[in-house]
Amino acid sequence: MRVLVSDPLSEEGVKRLETEAKVDVMTNLSPEELIERIKDYDALAIRSGTKVTAEVIETAENLKVIGRAGVGVDNIDIDAATRKGIIVVNTPGGNTISAAEHTIAMILSLARNIPQANSSLKGGEWNRKMYTGVEVYNKTLGIIGLGRIGVEITTRMKAFGMRILTYDPFITEEKAADLGIKLTSLDEIFEKSDFITVHTPLTEDTRNLIDEKEFDIMKPGVRLINCARGGIINEAALAAAVAEGKVAGAAVDVFTKEPPTDNPLLEQKGIIVTPHLGASTAEAQVNVAVAVADQILAVNRGELPPNALNMPAISPEVLVVMEPYMTLAEKMGRLIGQLGRDGYDKLEIIYGGTVVEKDSNPVTISAVKGFLDSIGHKVNFVNALINLKEHGITLTESKTEAINGYSNLITLKLVGQKGTTSVYGTVYGKKEGRIVQINEYRVYVPTEGHMILVTHEDKPNVIGPCCTVLGEKGINIGGMHVGRAGKEQLMVLNVDHPVSEETLEKLTRVPGVLKSLLIKL
Ligand code: NAD
Ligand code: MLT
């Protein structure tokens, strides 16, 4: 595996990568240089500096994984990566404490004017009056975004005697209650807080979450902190609110463009700035670098990384349980793809029995992957669903009580204008997959190797001559199952090797045979 490290990554992470990969560290590449070089690499390790655009991804012919040493992934075009089947991983948690502590340092610096007082004293002044501050004790802190960092700030600032108000539409009242705090509306935060700090990701919903009209409803003398992402608080509006004295001060670690140039936030004395230092501690940098290296190496070994953002995360314990269902579903997908007629527009997956109790998402993706592979679209776990959608095929997933006596049953149906093709499968015992029905024919066949499907009239002296045809060609039959429906039968022969077109043709010439088809699982 060849790994390009294009942002400064701690030595521990690089060393970890070097245990199993060839690593090139090239920081400060221009966008053009990155586009030029990326095609030689299987993995890319970055922080927030490298912009992984759709154009970069388009030229990344061999790239399998993009590893972000940190949390924010707004510098990666995840949709483009997903379409190309490239796994994107990040390292949540590794820098949480550092980012929370930096935010708290910003809150206290703001309250006590520490950076300004420091510059003033070093500039030869002794101005105690000018830098009189405020206590944080008994003040209200509004926290927008109660994720990992928001929670750590909550517990620490409660110890300072602050009243905490939080807004996060994605968390439950129970989680807030466990922390002994109150969930509230954004407006209440704006109206009641003395300090407001944002800790959301940058998304289309959170861009300019705080803008001119929000400043209008804030308490006069409020102080704002942004250690999350540039742009969550509109930079021009914040600079203007501080200049007008409506906002007493602000502390900003992150900018819409980094490094910031011509940024109004840099011009205001009342605004403290740091150059994206939230995660810049010795501890956090080792944590995120090692965590990203481990995930890149896991992808290279064919394992599922724990923090993939564009594929389902499955713990090793769950994977052990799910793997037989995933394997069965993938084989069923392959089978239905080879059986199905053209013009289909819908793939249906129905789960019954014990499989219903499990997380079916990885099983569904496996079925879609098998189906697309069999119709000539090379996809992986990352881009299977998006690829199906791009082919105009709708996917539906449902659950059923009808399990035909099996303890678990997966049904796959390919629906189109020319009719519906169905395949049913079950996991037998703990591990083995069996196809138990193909269209209306009940069978019981293992999901290995190659299968010959022979549809024939339900009458004597058809099966024997078919076996003779294969025997004469030196083809060993590993298993045979016959299913009846009306006046026809479906014979399924498991064979160790593929058979030629000529042999299939010869089978169709056996009296009573209607059709023969080779299926590769
Ligand atoms: P997280 O995913 O654990 O938490 C984010 C929280 O924001 C979630 O609880 C989510 O529900 C909430 N959220 C999403 N949309 C929201 C909205 N519209 N309104 C309110 N809440 C919303 O992430 P985290 O690890 O706590 O990181 C938070 C932010 O800090 C991210 O932007 C991350 O990139 C940034 N960060 C910055 C630094 C730094 O160096 N300055 C370091 C680490 C993380
Ligand atoms: C993050 O999102 O993890 C931080 O912004 C830190 C970083 O970019 O290194």
XYZ file of C-alpha atoms and ligand atoms in Angstrom:
574
model
C 0.000 0.000 0.000
C 1.246 3.509 -0.834
C 0.082 6.285 1.478
C 0.358 10.004 0.823
C 0.383 12.163 3.942
C -0.424 15.658 2.697
C -0.840 17.564 5.992
C 1.431 17.572 9.058
C 0.753 14.307 10.890
C 2.432 13.352 14.147
C 5.451 11.094 13.816
C 3.722 8.297 15.738
C 1.062 8.111 13.035
C 3.582 8.066 10.199
C 5.587 5.352 11.956
C 2.445 3.307 12.475
C 1.659 3.565 8.746
C 5.215 2.569 7.856
C 4.804 -0.780 9.617
C 2.665 -1.958 6.697
C 2.876 0.651 3.941
C 5.191 2.830 1.915
C 4.585 6.381 3.089
C 5.377 9.706 1.426
C 4.937 12.866 3.479
C 4.385 15.863 1.192
C 2.777 18.797 2.947
C 2.045 22.116 1.196
C 1.168 20.537 -2.160
C -0.764 22.923 -4.402
C -4.191 21.665 -5.610
C -2.623 20.991 -9.031
C 0.276 19.041 -7.491
C -2.150 16.953 -5.423
C -4.180 16.133 -8.539
C -0.994 15.163 -10.341
C 0.331 12.903 -7.578
C -2.779 11.327 -6.084
C -3.104 8.679 -8.792
C -0.044 6.851 -7.432
C -1.545 6.305 -3.995
C -3.898 3.833 -2.335
C -4.509 6.013 0.709
C -4.451 9.688 1.600
C -3.949 10.912 5.175
C -4.919 14.528 5.850
C -5.880 17.077 8.488
C -7.893 20.189 7.672
C -5.390 21.785 5.272
C -5.796 19.525 2.233
C -8.927 20.099 0.167
C -10.039 16.779 -1.281
C -12.272 18.046 -4.063
C -14.296 16.092 -6.628
C -11.518 16.850 -9.111
C -8.873 15.288 -6.843
C -11.099 12.233 -6.321
C -11.772 11.921 -10.055
C -8.045 11.517 -10.790
C -7.401 9.238 -7.803
C -7.391 6.010 -9.785
C -6.047 3.767 -7.029
C -7.337 5.504 -3.934
C -9.196 3.228 -1.511
C -9.314 5.329 1.626
C -9.117 8.954 2.724
C -8.142 9.233 6.384
C -8.916 12.487 8.185
C -6.851 12.872 11.361
C -9.490 14.914 13.155
C -13.255 15.355 13.180
C -14.374 17.909 10.568
C -14.698 16.493 7.069
C -15.945 19.654 5.352
C -12.672 19.661 3.370
C -13.569 16.327 1.708
C -16.160 15.854 -1.041
C -17.669 12.754 0.590
C -20.329 12.307 -2.110
C -17.671 12.166 -4.815
C -15.622 9.708 -2.729
C -18.691 7.532 -2.151
C -19.522 7.431 -5.850
C -15.976 6.259 -6.533
C -16.118 3.641 -3.766
C -13.463 5.363 -1.659
C -13.899 4.929 2.091
C -13.689 8.125 4.146
C -12.702 7.743 7.793
C -12.162 10.292 10.564
C -11.045 10.068 14.174
C -13.813 11.381 16.410
C -12.895 11.618 20.058
C -9.118 11.838 19.638
C -9.053 15.617 19.961
C -12.274 16.238 21.914
C -10.642 17.125 25.226
C -8.087 19.397 23.552
C -10.772 21.252 21.579
C -12.947 21.596 24.711
C -10.025 22.902 26.754
C -9.118 25.379 24.012
C -12.698 26.632 23.952
C -12.617 27.090 27.723
C -9.285 28.927 27.433
C -11.004 31.199 24.898
C -14.003 31.803 27.193
C -11.719 32.771 30.087
C -9.402 34.851 27.868
C -12.435 36.725 26.590
C -13.832 37.287 30.072
C -10.509 38.611 31.365
C -9.026 40.248 28.212
C -5.858 38.204 28.683
C -4.407 38.394 25.132
C -5.031 42.152 24.877
C -3.565 42.789 28.343
C -0.546 40.656 27.490
C 0.171 42.666 24.306
C -0.397 45.956 26.117
C 2.027 45.152 28.937
C 4.664 43.876 26.541
C 4.157 47.090 24.575
C 5.259 49.096 27.629
C 1.818 50.015 29.092
C 0.502 49.343 32.590
C -3.233 49.676 32.106
C -5.185 47.839 34.777
C -8.423 49.779 34.245
C -8.664 49.177 30.520
C -8.496 45.384 30.960
C -11.025 44.960 33.743
C -12.998 41.842 32.918
C -16.096 39.947 34.003
C -16.568 36.763 36.020
C -18.015 33.720 34.336
C -19.525 32.577 37.656
C -23.324 32.892 37.694
C -23.414 33.778 33.980
C -25.340 31.916 31.289
C -23.424 29.916 28.710
C -25.319 28.984 25.539
C -23.894 25.884 23.848
C -25.034 25.204 20.284
C -24.264 21.583 19.393
C -24.154 19.093 22.258
C -21.855 16.502 20.706
C -18.565 15.256 22.069
C -16.995 18.691 22.570
C -20.222 20.370 23.699
C -20.625 17.743 26.449
C -17.056 18.173 27.749
C -17.529 21.949 27.893
C -20.831 21.520 29.719
C -19.376 19.441 32.544
C -16.349 21.710 32.962
C -18.206 25.038 32.838
C -20.805 23.807 35.310
C -17.891 23.492 37.748
C -17.226 27.203 37.137
C -20.749 27.946 38.308
C -22.176 28.810 34.889
C -25.840 28.186 33.977
C -25.892 26.098 30.813
C -28.458 26.359 28.001
C -28.044 24.049 25.036
C -29.529 23.702 21.589
C -29.085 20.537 19.548
C -32.038 19.215 17.525
C -30.463 15.773 17.233
C -30.126 14.860 20.885
C -32.718 13.644 23.328
C -34.116 15.297 26.448
C -32.770 12.250 28.336
C -29.193 12.927 27.266
C -29.507 16.544 28.364
C -31.137 15.481 31.637
C -28.287 13.023 32.305
C -25.924 15.988 32.062
C -28.205 17.965 34.371
C -28.889 20.622 31.743
C -31.790 21.990 29.760
C -32.368 21.740 26.041
C -33.819 24.932 24.685
C -34.532 26.839 21.487
C -31.960 28.798 19.532
C -33.868 32.005 20.226
C -33.770 31.411 23.982
C -30.014 30.901 23.758
C -29.654 34.182 21.875
C -31.927 36.079 24.250
C -30.544 34.786 27.565
C -26.860 33.947 27.137
C -23.902 35.985 28.314
C -21.522 33.703 26.404
C -22.431 31.680 23.297
C -20.203 28.947 21.916
C -20.859 26.872 18.776
C -19.922 23.191 18.448
C -21.757 21.873 15.386
C -20.260 20.601 12.135
C -20.316 23.027 9.200
C -23.244 21.961 7.003
C -25.731 23.743 4.787
C -27.931 24.047 7.918
C -25.269 25.512 10.160
C -23.549 27.869 7.696
C -24.330 31.415 8.925
C -26.348 29.935 11.807
C -25.503 33.172 13.579
C -25.906 36.191 11.301
C -27.080 39.815 11.520
C -30.636 39.006 12.589
C -29.462 36.692 15.379
C -27.166 39.418 16.729
C -30.231 41.663 16.900
C -31.956 39.453 19.465
C -28.881 38.822 21.635
C -28.318 40.398 25.037
C -26.164 43.503 24.756
C -22.607 42.721 25.900
C -22.779 39.041 24.903
C -19.481 37.269 24.096
C -19.184 34.694 21.293
C -16.792 31.834 20.723
C -16.240 29.766 17.564
C -13.809 26.877 17.909
C -15.858 24.633 15.578
C -15.788 25.720 11.924
C -15.369 29.023 10.124
C -18.669 30.253 8.712
C -21.024 28.951 11.413
C -20.959 32.519 12.699
C -21.009 34.950 9.780
C -17.611 36.628 9.929
C -18.600 40.063 8.581
C -21.680 40.249 10.816
C -19.634 39.279 13.889
C -16.920 41.845 13.138
C -19.620 44.541 12.685
C -21.436 43.566 15.920
C -18.155 43.809 17.879
C -17.264 47.137 16.195
C -20.697 48.545 17.153
C -20.249 47.373 20.749
C -23.381 45.202 20.590
C -21.141 42.200 21.208
C -18.547 42.739 23.960
C -16.015 40.423 22.405
C -15.434 37.249 20.461
C -12.880 34.450 20.319
C -12.337 32.675 17.039
C -10.109 29.677 16.250
C -11.485 28.753 12.822
C -12.084 30.742 9.643
C -13.941 30.400 6.362
C -10.601 30.587 4.584
C -7.503 29.325 6.337
C -5.087 30.956 6.711
C -7.389 33.979 6.812
C -6.558 36.882 4.544
C -8.533 40.155 4.394
C -10.660 38.816 7.194
C -12.569 41.496 9.165
C -12.207 39.405 12.343
C -8.466 40.102 12.373
C -9.057 43.843 12.460
C -11.049 44.074 15.706
C -9.241 44.512 19.023
C -12.181 42.936 20.824
C -11.783 39.701 18.885
C -9.242 37.146 20.058
C -7.969 34.854 17.332
C -5.892 31.666 17.257
C -4.722 29.848 14.127
C -6.968 26.736 14.339
C -5.261 25.493 17.495
C -8.205 23.613 19.037
C -6.678 20.210 18.417
C -3.070 21.328 18.538
C -1.841 19.565 21.624
C 0.799 16.871 21.839
C -1.787 14.403 23.122
C -4.497 15.070 20.538
C -2.094 14.972 17.635
C -0.759 11.562 18.634
C -4.301 10.277 19.261
C -5.679 11.318 15.873
C -2.580 10.351 13.884
C -2.412 6.842 15.343
C -6.193 6.389 15.026
C -6.169 7.411 11.376
C -3.134 5.237 10.604
C -4.801 2.204 12.179
C -7.932 2.695 10.091
C -5.989 3.147 6.847
C -4.102 -0.081 7.558
C -7.359 -1.846 8.467
C -8.814 -0.927 5.064
C -5.666 -2.268 3.411
C -6.112 -5.579 5.226
C -9.700 -5.761 4.014
C -11.116 -5.072 7.473
C -13.930 -2.651 8.252
C -12.613 0.554 9.851
C -14.518 1.661 12.981
C -15.117 5.273 11.900
C -16.027 5.049 8.240
C -18.348 7.900 7.293
C -19.679 6.503 4.055
C -20.343 2.876 4.903
C -22.066 1.163 7.829
C -19.877 0.787 10.878
C -19.926 -2.806 12.099
C -18.102 -3.859 15.229
C -16.066 -7.096 14.997
C -18.571 -8.786 17.358
C -21.543 -7.862 15.168
C -19.626 -8.772 12.029
C -19.124 -12.344 13.267
C -22.915 -12.703 13.560
C -23.767 -10.867 10.327
C -21.153 -12.325 8.006
C -23.107 -15.490 6.999
C -26.169 -13.345 6.136
C -23.997 -10.892 4.208
C -22.348 -13.699 2.250
C -25.721 -15.320 1.498
C -27.244 -11.989 0.420
C -24.319 -11.220 -1.876
C -24.653 -14.640 -3.556
C -28.420 -14.169 -3.852
C -27.753 -10.794 -5.477
C -25.412 -12.450 -7.961
C -27.950 -15.168 -8.696
C -30.850 -12.797 -9.254
C -28.712 -10.551 -11.456
C -27.947 -13.512 -13.718
C -31.538 -14.763 -13.722
C -33.290 -11.438 -14.121
C -34.650 -10.181 -17.380
C -33.772 -6.755 -18.777
C -35.842 -3.718 -17.970
C -36.035 -4.085 -14.216
C -36.584 -1.004 -12.130
C -36.913 -2.247 -8.560
C -34.969 -4.476 -6.198
C -36.919 -5.626 -3.149
C -35.394 -7.198 -0.057
C -37.658 -8.802 2.499
C -36.374 -10.052 5.829
C -38.134 -12.681 7.922
C -37.500 -14.610 11.139
C -34.365 -14.160 13.260
C -32.685 -12.023 10.617
C -35.251 -9.318 11.402
C -33.684 -8.849 14.828
C -30.335 -7.967 13.290
C -29.082 -4.765 11.660
C -30.069 -5.513 8.080
C -28.245 -2.587 6.471
C -24.955 -4.435 5.752
C -26.960 -7.417 4.457
C -28.900 -5.179 2.077
C -25.704 -3.562 0.811
C -24.196 -7.027 0.254
C -27.208 -8.086 -1.835
C -27.012 -4.899 -3.922
C -23.265 -5.336 -4.374
C -23.711 -8.935 -5.559
C -26.491 -7.913 -7.939
C -24.527 -5.015 -9.469
C -21.338 -7.093 -9.773
C -23.254 -9.766 -11.653
C -24.584 -7.282 -14.175
C -21.120 -5.882 -14.824
C -20.833 -2.919 -12.437
C -17.764 -3.222 -10.283
C -18.832 -1.748 -6.957
C -17.849 -2.105 -3.339
C -19.504 -1.726 0.035
C -19.129 2.057 -0.154
C -20.699 2.833 -3.503
C -23.136 -0.067 -4.016
C -26.296 1.823 -2.929
C -25.471 5.053 -4.748
C -24.600 3.071 -7.883
C -27.952 1.252 -7.793
C -29.726 4.595 -7.525
C -27.698 6.008 -10.402
C -28.899 3.076 -12.519
C -32.474 4.129 -11.811
C -33.245 1.028 -9.740
C -35.314 1.642 -6.631
C -34.431 -0.312 -3.524
C -37.083 -1.302 -1.000
C -36.519 -3.086 2.264
C -39.262 -4.663 4.362
C -39.903 -7.245 7.017
C -42.302 -10.200 7.010
C -43.723 -12.810 9.345
C -43.922 -15.391 6.536
C -40.823 -17.561 6.776
C -42.041 -20.853 5.257
C -40.829 -22.846 8.262
C -37.264 -21.518 8.194
C -35.814 -19.782 11.235
C -34.672 -16.938 9.007
C -35.501 -16.066 5.432
C -34.180 -13.447 3.029
C -36.235 -12.815 -0.098
C -34.845 -10.888 -3.039
C -37.141 -9.777 -5.833
C -36.148 -8.075 -9.039
C -39.160 -6.321 -10.453
C -39.549 -4.978 -13.977
C -41.947 -4.569 -16.868
C -41.279 -8.165 -17.996
C -42.178 -9.641 -14.598
C -40.612 -10.459 -11.266
C -37.696 -12.758 -10.544
C -37.445 -14.051 -6.970
C -34.771 -15.801 -4.967
C -35.161 -16.981 -1.356
C -32.301 -17.873 0.971
C -31.693 -18.909 4.551
C -28.717 -19.244 6.838
C -28.655 -22.797 8.024
C -27.153 -23.733 11.409
C -24.814 -20.920 12.302
C -22.975 -20.248 9.118
C -24.094 -21.932 5.935
C -26.197 -20.185 3.341
C -28.758 -22.079 1.264
C -30.908 -20.980 -1.653
C -34.323 -22.422 -0.806
C -36.456 -21.165 -3.663
C -35.890 -19.773 -7.156
C -39.045 -18.215 -8.560
C -41.769 -20.784 -7.971
C -39.361 -23.734 -7.612
C -38.501 -24.906 -4.120
C -34.895 -26.145 -3.944
C -32.231 -26.452 -1.274
C -28.849 -25.586 -2.732
C -25.530 -24.467 -1.296
C -24.239 -21.078 -2.412
C -20.852 -22.065 -3.710
C -19.045 -22.295 -6.999
C -21.058 -22.618 -10.181
C -24.611 -23.698 -10.742
C -26.309 -25.025 -13.828
C -30.037 -24.336 -13.861
C -31.970 -26.602 -16.176
C -35.699 -26.036 -16.639
C -37.354 -29.150 -18.051
C -40.628 -30.968 -18.432
C -41.743 -32.971 -15.402
C -41.392 -36.453 -16.997
C -39.089 -39.484 -16.817
C -35.742 -39.775 -18.589
C -34.644 -36.126 -18.599
C -32.396 -35.880 -15.546
C -30.312 -38.963 -16.425
C -29.439 -37.862 -19.992
C -28.506 -34.367 -18.682
C -26.049 -35.941 -16.236
C -24.668 -38.064 -19.061
C -23.965 -34.919 -21.123
C -21.969 -33.452 -18.233
C -20.241 -36.748 -17.466
C -19.097 -37.092 -21.076
C -17.495 -33.649 -20.787
C -15.663 -34.725 -17.616
C -17.720 -32.377 -15.406
C -18.152 -33.519 -11.839
C -21.540 -32.856 -10.247
C -21.137 -31.834 -6.595
C -24.824 -31.617 -5.804
C -28.230 -31.885 -7.426
C -31.624 -30.565 -6.381
C -34.887 -30.681 -8.256
C -37.850 -28.409 -7.601
C -41.335 -28.903 -9.056
C -43.813 -26.279 -10.187
C -46.830 -27.196 -12.316
C -45.744 -29.278 -15.296
C -42.138 -28.134 -15.126
C -39.163 -28.863 -12.978
C -36.032 -26.893 -12.160
C -32.884 -28.966 -11.818
C -30.027 -27.192 -10.034
C -26.631 -28.793 -10.481
C -23.666 -27.605 -8.419
C -20.503 -28.096 -10.448
C -16.890 -27.459 -9.529
C -15.948 -25.694 -12.767
C -17.706 -23.479 -15.312
C -19.142 -25.287 -18.321
C -18.780 -24.146 -21.915
C -21.520 -22.631 -24.072
C -21.309 -25.781 -26.188
C -22.116 -28.015 -23.172
C -25.055 -25.792 -22.213
C -26.270 -26.002 -25.778
C -25.980 -29.794 -25.671
C -28.034 -29.854 -22.451
C -30.831 -27.884 -24.134
C -30.943 -30.500 -26.867
C -31.787 -33.282 -24.365
C -35.469 -34.174 -25.027
C -37.702 -32.495 -22.432
C -35.189 -29.731 -21.540
C -36.621 -26.248 -22.014
C -33.732 -24.009 -20.929
C -30.276 -24.207 -19.405
C -28.285 -21.480 -17.764
C -24.880 -21.285 -16.080
C -24.765 -19.206 -12.912
C -21.505 -18.048 -11.371
C -21.855 -17.326 -7.649
P -19.923 15.886 17.184
O -20.325 15.294 15.894
O -19.641 14.986 18.340
O -21.000 16.957 17.645
C -21.644 17.836 16.787
C -23.015 18.103 17.359
O -23.624 19.104 16.569
C -23.933 16.877 17.306
O -24.466 16.586 18.582
C -25.028 17.294 16.339
O -26.281 16.765 16.701
C -25.004 18.794 16.493
N -25.622 19.500 15.385
C -25.601 19.190 14.058
N -26.313 20.086 13.358
C -26.794 20.982 14.263
C -27.604 22.137 14.150
N -28.076 22.533 12.977
N -27.889 22.826 15.289
C -27.431 22.410 16.491
N -26.680 21.299 16.661
C -26.360 20.610 15.554
O -18.627 16.767 16.847
P -17.498 17.274 17.849
O -16.389 16.293 17.866
O -18.124 17.709 19.106
O -16.986 18.550 17.003
C -17.780 19.718 16.935
C -17.161 20.708 15.954
O -15.851 21.070 16.372
C -16.998 20.182 14.524
O -17.262 21.218 13.626
C -15.506 19.848 14.449
O -15.023 19.884 13.143
C -14.942 20.963 15.272
N -13.605 20.716 15.834
C -12.741 21.767 15.812
C -11.498 21.605 16.372
C -10.498 22.715 16.315
O -9.321 22.458 16.166
N -10.909 23.942 16.446
C -11.134 20.365 16.953
C -12.067 19.329 16.969
C -13.331 19.523 16.395
C -10.986 18.832 13.629
O -12.008 18.976 12.963
O -10.642 17.719 14.069
C -10.175 20.009 13.962
O -10.520 21.108 13.247
C -8.729 19.780 14.119
C -7.914 19.696 12.875
O -8.350 20.098 11.819
O -6.803 19.186 12.961
